[in-house]
Amino acid sequence: MKLGIFGGTFNPPHMGHVTMARAAVEQLSLDKLLVIPAGIPPHKQLPVGSANTRQRWEMAQLMAGAVGKCAEARDMEIHREGKSFTSDTLLALREAYADAEMWLLMGSDMFLSLHTWHAPEIVCREANIAAFSRNEENERAAFEKQKAFLEQTFGARVAILD
């Protein structure tokens, strides 16, 4: 089974998220895609007036429905105490999907900063990385450099998607 994992604040989810998710399902031939809103995002603080956790969860469910039949929203990070570290989520998913080929989906900013995340070695060990590029020339060069760094440093398996 090929399992996609798409996490984020989803504050709010938008058509870019839906487009990325659909592209990942198609380009990676995913059997299932999990949309997982962060409870407490470790990379950024939610602005004042943002949707609350329940509202973001409800929007993630709507987003999963817009992606298609293979997508479903999961509330596992919302119920976890403390910051929503991707490494913890991937370890929990590995228990549930022991034999799955897991693909972690991410956009430019997250991909280019992945090496600074909490436990990047666990992230890179537990899941393949599917990074979405906007096809801008300077971004493509940065992506190739980051891909090589993650592969050398953490043994990551990286696919750059459009």
PDB file of N, CA, C and O in Angstrom, residues 83-115:
ATOM      1  N   LYS A  83       3.385  19.975  21.137  1.00  0.00           N
ATOM      2  CA  LYS A  83       3.546  20.319  19.727  1.00  0.00           C
ATOM      3  C   LYS A  83       3.331  19.097  18.832  1.00  0.00           C
ATOM      4  O   LYS A  83       3.626  17.973  19.229  1.00  0.00           O
ATOM      5  N   SER A  84       2.847  19.357  17.647  1.00  0.00           N
ATOM      6  CA  SER A  84       2.557  18.299  16.677  1.00  0.00           C
ATOM      7  C   SER A  84       3.805  18.013  15.838  1.00  0.00           C
ATOM      8  O   SER A  84       3.952  18.541  14.736  1.00  0.00           O
ATOM      9  N   PHE A  85       4.681  17.180  16.357  1.00  0.00           N
ATOM     10  CA  PHE A  85       5.897  16.839  15.628  1.00  0.00           C
ATOM     11  C   PHE A  85       5.609  15.740  14.615  1.00  0.00           C
ATOM     12  O   PHE A  85       5.036  14.695  14.956  1.00  0.00           O
ATOM     13  N   THR A  86       6.037  15.955  13.395  1.00  0.00           N
ATOM     14  CA  THR A  86       5.822  14.991  12.316  1.00  0.00           C
ATOM     15  C   THR A  86       6.466  13.650  12.643  1.00  0.00           C
ATOM     16  O   THR A  86       5.908  12.600  12.312  1.00  0.00           O
ATOM     17  N   SER A  87       7.601  13.664  13.298  1.00  0.00           N
ATOM     18  CA  SER A  87       8.274  12.405  13.648  1.00  0.00           C
ATOM     19  C   SER A  87       7.366  11.528  14.513  1.00  0.00           C
ATOM     20  O   SER A  87       7.286  10.311  14.293  1.00  0.00           O
ATOM     21  N   ASP A  88       6.665  12.129  15.480  1.00  0.00           N
ATOM     22  CA  ASP A  88       5.744  11.363  16.333  1.00  0.00           C
ATOM     23  C   ASP A  88       4.587  10.794  15.517  1.00  0.00           C
ATOM     24  O   ASP A  88       4.174   9.655  15.710  1.00  0.00           O
ATOM     25  N   THR A  89       4.068  11.594  14.609  1.00  0.00           N
ATOM     26  CA  THR A  89       2.952  11.158  13.768  1.00  0.00           C
ATOM     27  C   THR A  89       3.374   9.992  12.882  1.00  0.00           C
ATOM     28  O   THR A  89       2.655   8.994  12.758  1.00  0.00           O
ATOM     29  N   LEU A  90       4.551  10.096  12.283  1.00  0.00           N
ATOM     30  CA  LEU A  90       5.016   9.020  11.407  1.00  0.00           C
ATOM     31  C   LEU A  90       5.262   7.722  12.179  1.00  0.00           C
ATOM     32  O   LEU A  90       4.950   6.636  11.675  1.00  0.00           O
ATOM     33  N   LEU A  91       5.790   7.830  13.388  1.00  0.00           N
ATOM     34  CA  LEU A  91       6.003   6.619  14.198  1.00  0.00           C
ATOM     35  C   LEU A  91       4.665   5.967  14.546  1.00  0.00           C
ATOM     36  O   LEU A  91       4.539   4.735  14.495  1.00  0.00           O
ATOM     37  N   ALA A  92       3.656   6.761  14.870  1.00  0.00           N
ATOM     38  CA  ALA A  92       2.331   6.213  15.163  1.00  0.00           C
ATOM     39  C   ALA A  92       1.722   5.576  13.917  1.00  0.00           C
ATOM     40  O   ALA A  92       1.116   4.496  13.992  1.00  0.00           O
ATOM     41  N   LEU A  93       1.883   6.235  12.783  1.00  0.00           N
ATOM     42  CA  LEU A  93       1.346   5.678  11.534  1.00  0.00           C
ATOM     43  C   LEU A  93       2.079   4.401  11.137  1.00  0.00           C
ATOM     44  O   LEU A  93       1.477   3.488  10.573  1.00  0.00           O
ATOM     45  N   ARG A  94       3.368   4.329  11.422  1.00  0.00           N
ATOM     46  CA  ARG A  94       4.134   3.121  11.101  1.00  0.00           C
ATOM     47  C   ARG A  94       3.578   1.931  11.865  1.00  0.00           C
ATOM     48  O   ARG A  94       3.534   0.811  11.352  1.00  0.00           O
ATOM     49  N   GLU A  95       3.137   2.148  13.100  1.00  0.00           N
ATOM     50  CA  GLU A  95       2.529   1.058  13.876  1.00  0.00           C
ATOM     51  C   GLU A  95       1.235   0.584  13.218  1.00  0.00           C
ATOM     52  O   GLU A  95       0.960  -0.609  13.169  1.00  0.00           O
ATOM     53  N   ALA A  96       0.451   1.520  12.740  1.00  0.00           N
ATOM     54  CA  ALA A  96      -0.835   1.182  12.130  1.00  0.00           C
ATOM     55  C   ALA A  96      -0.692   0.633  10.709  1.00  0.00           C
ATOM     56  O   ALA A  96      -1.516  -0.159  10.265  1.00  0.00           O
ATOM     57  N   TYR A  97       0.338   1.089  10.005  1.00  0.00           N
ATOM     58  CA  TYR A  97       0.550   0.705   8.601  1.00  0.00           C
ATOM     59  C   TYR A  97       1.978   0.178   8.442  1.00  0.00           C
ATOM     60  O   TYR A  97       2.791   0.752   7.731  1.00  0.00           O
ATOM     61  N   ALA A  98       2.260  -0.923   9.110  1.00  0.00           N
ATOM     62  CA  ALA A  98       3.629  -1.445   9.193  1.00  0.00           C
ATOM     63  C   ALA A  98       4.278  -1.663   7.828  1.00  0.00           C
ATOM     64  O   ALA A  98       5.476  -1.407   7.662  1.00  0.00           O
ATOM     65  N   ASP A  99       3.530  -2.141   6.862  1.00  0.00           N
ATOM     66  CA  ASP A  99       4.108  -2.484   5.564  1.00  0.00           C
ATOM     67  C   ASP A  99       3.896  -1.429   4.492  1.00  0.00           C
ATOM     68  O   ASP A  99       4.243  -1.641   3.333  1.00  0.00           O
ATOM     69  N   ALA A 100       3.341  -0.296   4.868  1.00  0.00           N
ATOM     70  CA  ALA A 100       3.030   0.740   3.870  1.00  0.00           C
ATOM     71  C   ALA A 100       4.284   1.461   3.395  1.00  0.00           C
ATOM     72  O   ALA A 100       5.240   1.646   4.146  1.00  0.00           O
ATOM     73  N   GLU A 101       4.246   1.852   2.147  1.00  0.00           N
ATOM     74  CA  GLU A 101       5.244   2.769   1.593  1.00  0.00           C
ATOM     75  C   GLU A 101       4.686   4.171   1.849  1.00  0.00           C
ATOM     76  O   GLU A 101       3.741   4.593   1.193  1.00  0.00           O
ATOM     77  N   MET A 102       5.233   4.838   2.850  1.00  0.00           N
ATOM     78  CA  MET A 102       4.680   6.128   3.262  1.00  0.00           C
ATOM     79  C   MET A 102       5.376   7.270   2.534  1.00  0.00           C
ATOM     80  O   MET A 102       6.600   7.272   2.368  1.00  0.00           O
ATOM     81  N   TRP A 103       4.557   8.251   2.115  1.00  0.00           N
ATOM     82  CA  TRP A 103       5.030   9.447   1.433  1.00  0.00           C
ATOM     83  C   TRP A 103       4.543  10.674   2.189  1.00  0.00           C
ATOM     84  O   TRP A 103       3.334  10.863   2.342  1.00  0.00           O
ATOM     85  N   LEU A 104       5.464  11.480   2.669  1.00  0.00           N
ATOM     86  CA  LEU A 104       5.134  12.714   3.375  1.00  0.00           C
ATOM     87  C   LEU A 104       5.130  13.863   2.375  1.00  0.00           C
ATOM     88  O   LEU A 104       6.151  14.151   1.741  1.00  0.00           O
ATOM     89  N   LEU A 105       3.984  14.505   2.216  1.00  0.00           N
ATOM     90  CA  LEU A 105       3.838  15.596   1.247  1.00  0.00           C
ATOM     91  C   LEU A 105       4.173  16.922   1.904  1.00  0.00           C
ATOM     92  O   LEU A 105       3.786  17.165   3.044  1.00  0.00           O
ATOM     93  N   MET A 106       4.873  17.784   1.158  1.00  0.00           N
ATOM     94  CA  MET A 106       5.180  19.108   1.699  1.00  0.00           C
ATOM     95  C   MET A 106       5.464  20.100   0.590  1.00  0.00           C
ATOM     96  O   MET A 106       5.879  19.730  -0.501  1.00  0.00           O
ATOM     97  N   GLY A 107       5.228  21.351   0.918  1.00  0.00           N
ATOM     98  CA  GLY A 107       5.505  22.443   0.004  1.00  0.00           C
ATOM     99  C   GLY A 107       6.929  22.943   0.153  1.00  0.00           C
ATOM    100  O   GLY A 107       7.734  22.407   0.925  1.00  0.00           O
ATOM    101  N   SER A 108       7.231  24.004  -0.571  1.00  0.00           N
ATOM    102  CA  SER A 108       8.592  24.535  -0.664  1.00  0.00           C
ATOM    103  C   SER A 108       9.207  24.888   0.680  1.00  0.00           C
ATOM    104  O   SER A 108      10.315  24.459   0.997  1.00  0.00           O
ATOM    105  N   ASP A 109       8.505  25.706   1.461  1.00  0.00           N
ATOM    106  CA  ASP A 109       9.089  26.190   2.715  1.00  0.00           C
ATOM    107  C   ASP A 109       9.438  25.047   3.659  1.00  0.00           C
ATOM    108  O   ASP A 109      10.512  25.034   4.257  1.00  0.00           O
ATOM    109  N   MET A 110       8.530  24.103   3.791  1.00  0.00           N
ATOM    110  CA  MET A 110       8.777  22.982   4.704  1.00  0.00           C
ATOM    111  C   MET A 110       9.915  22.095   4.182  1.00  0.00           C
ATOM    112  O   MET A 110      10.767  21.662   4.941  1.00  0.00           O
ATOM    113  N   PHE A 111       9.927  21.841   2.880  1.00  0.00           N
ATOM    114  CA  PHE A 111      10.980  21.001   2.317  1.00  0.00           C
ATOM    115  C   PHE A 111      12.356  21.638   2.511  1.00  0.00           C
ATOM    116  O   PHE A 111      13.307  20.967   2.926  1.00  0.00           O
ATOM    117  N   LEU A 112      12.454  22.907   2.230  1.00  0.00           N
ATOM    118  CA  LEU A 112      13.762  23.572   2.320  1.00  0.00           C
ATOM    119  C   LEU A 112      14.242  23.740   3.753  1.00  0.00           C
ATOM    120  O   LEU A 112      15.428  24.004   3.974  1.00  0.00           O
ATOM    121  N   SER A 113      13.357  23.552   4.735  1.00  0.00           N
ATOM    122  CA  SER A 113      13.765  23.650   6.143  1.00  0.00           C
ATOM    123  C   SER A 113      13.702  22.309   6.866  1.00  0.00           C
ATOM    124  O   SER A 113      13.910  22.250   8.084  1.00  0.00           O
ATOM    125  N   LEU A 114      13.445  21.226   6.162  1.00  0.00           N
ATOM    126  CA  LEU A 114      13.255  19.916   6.784  1.00  0.00           C
ATOM    127  C   LEU A 114      14.413  19.508   7.697  1.00  0.00           C
ATOM    128  O   LEU A 114      14.202  18.926   8.763  1.00  0.00           O
ATOM    129  N   HIS A 115      15.613  19.828   7.320  1.00  0.00           N
ATOM    130  CA  HIS A 115      16.777  19.448   8.135  1.00  0.00           C
ATOM    131  C   HIS A 115      16.785  20.127   9.503  1.00  0.00           C
ATOM    132  O   HIS A 115      17.502  19.694  10.402  1.00  0.00           O
TER     133      HIS A 115
END
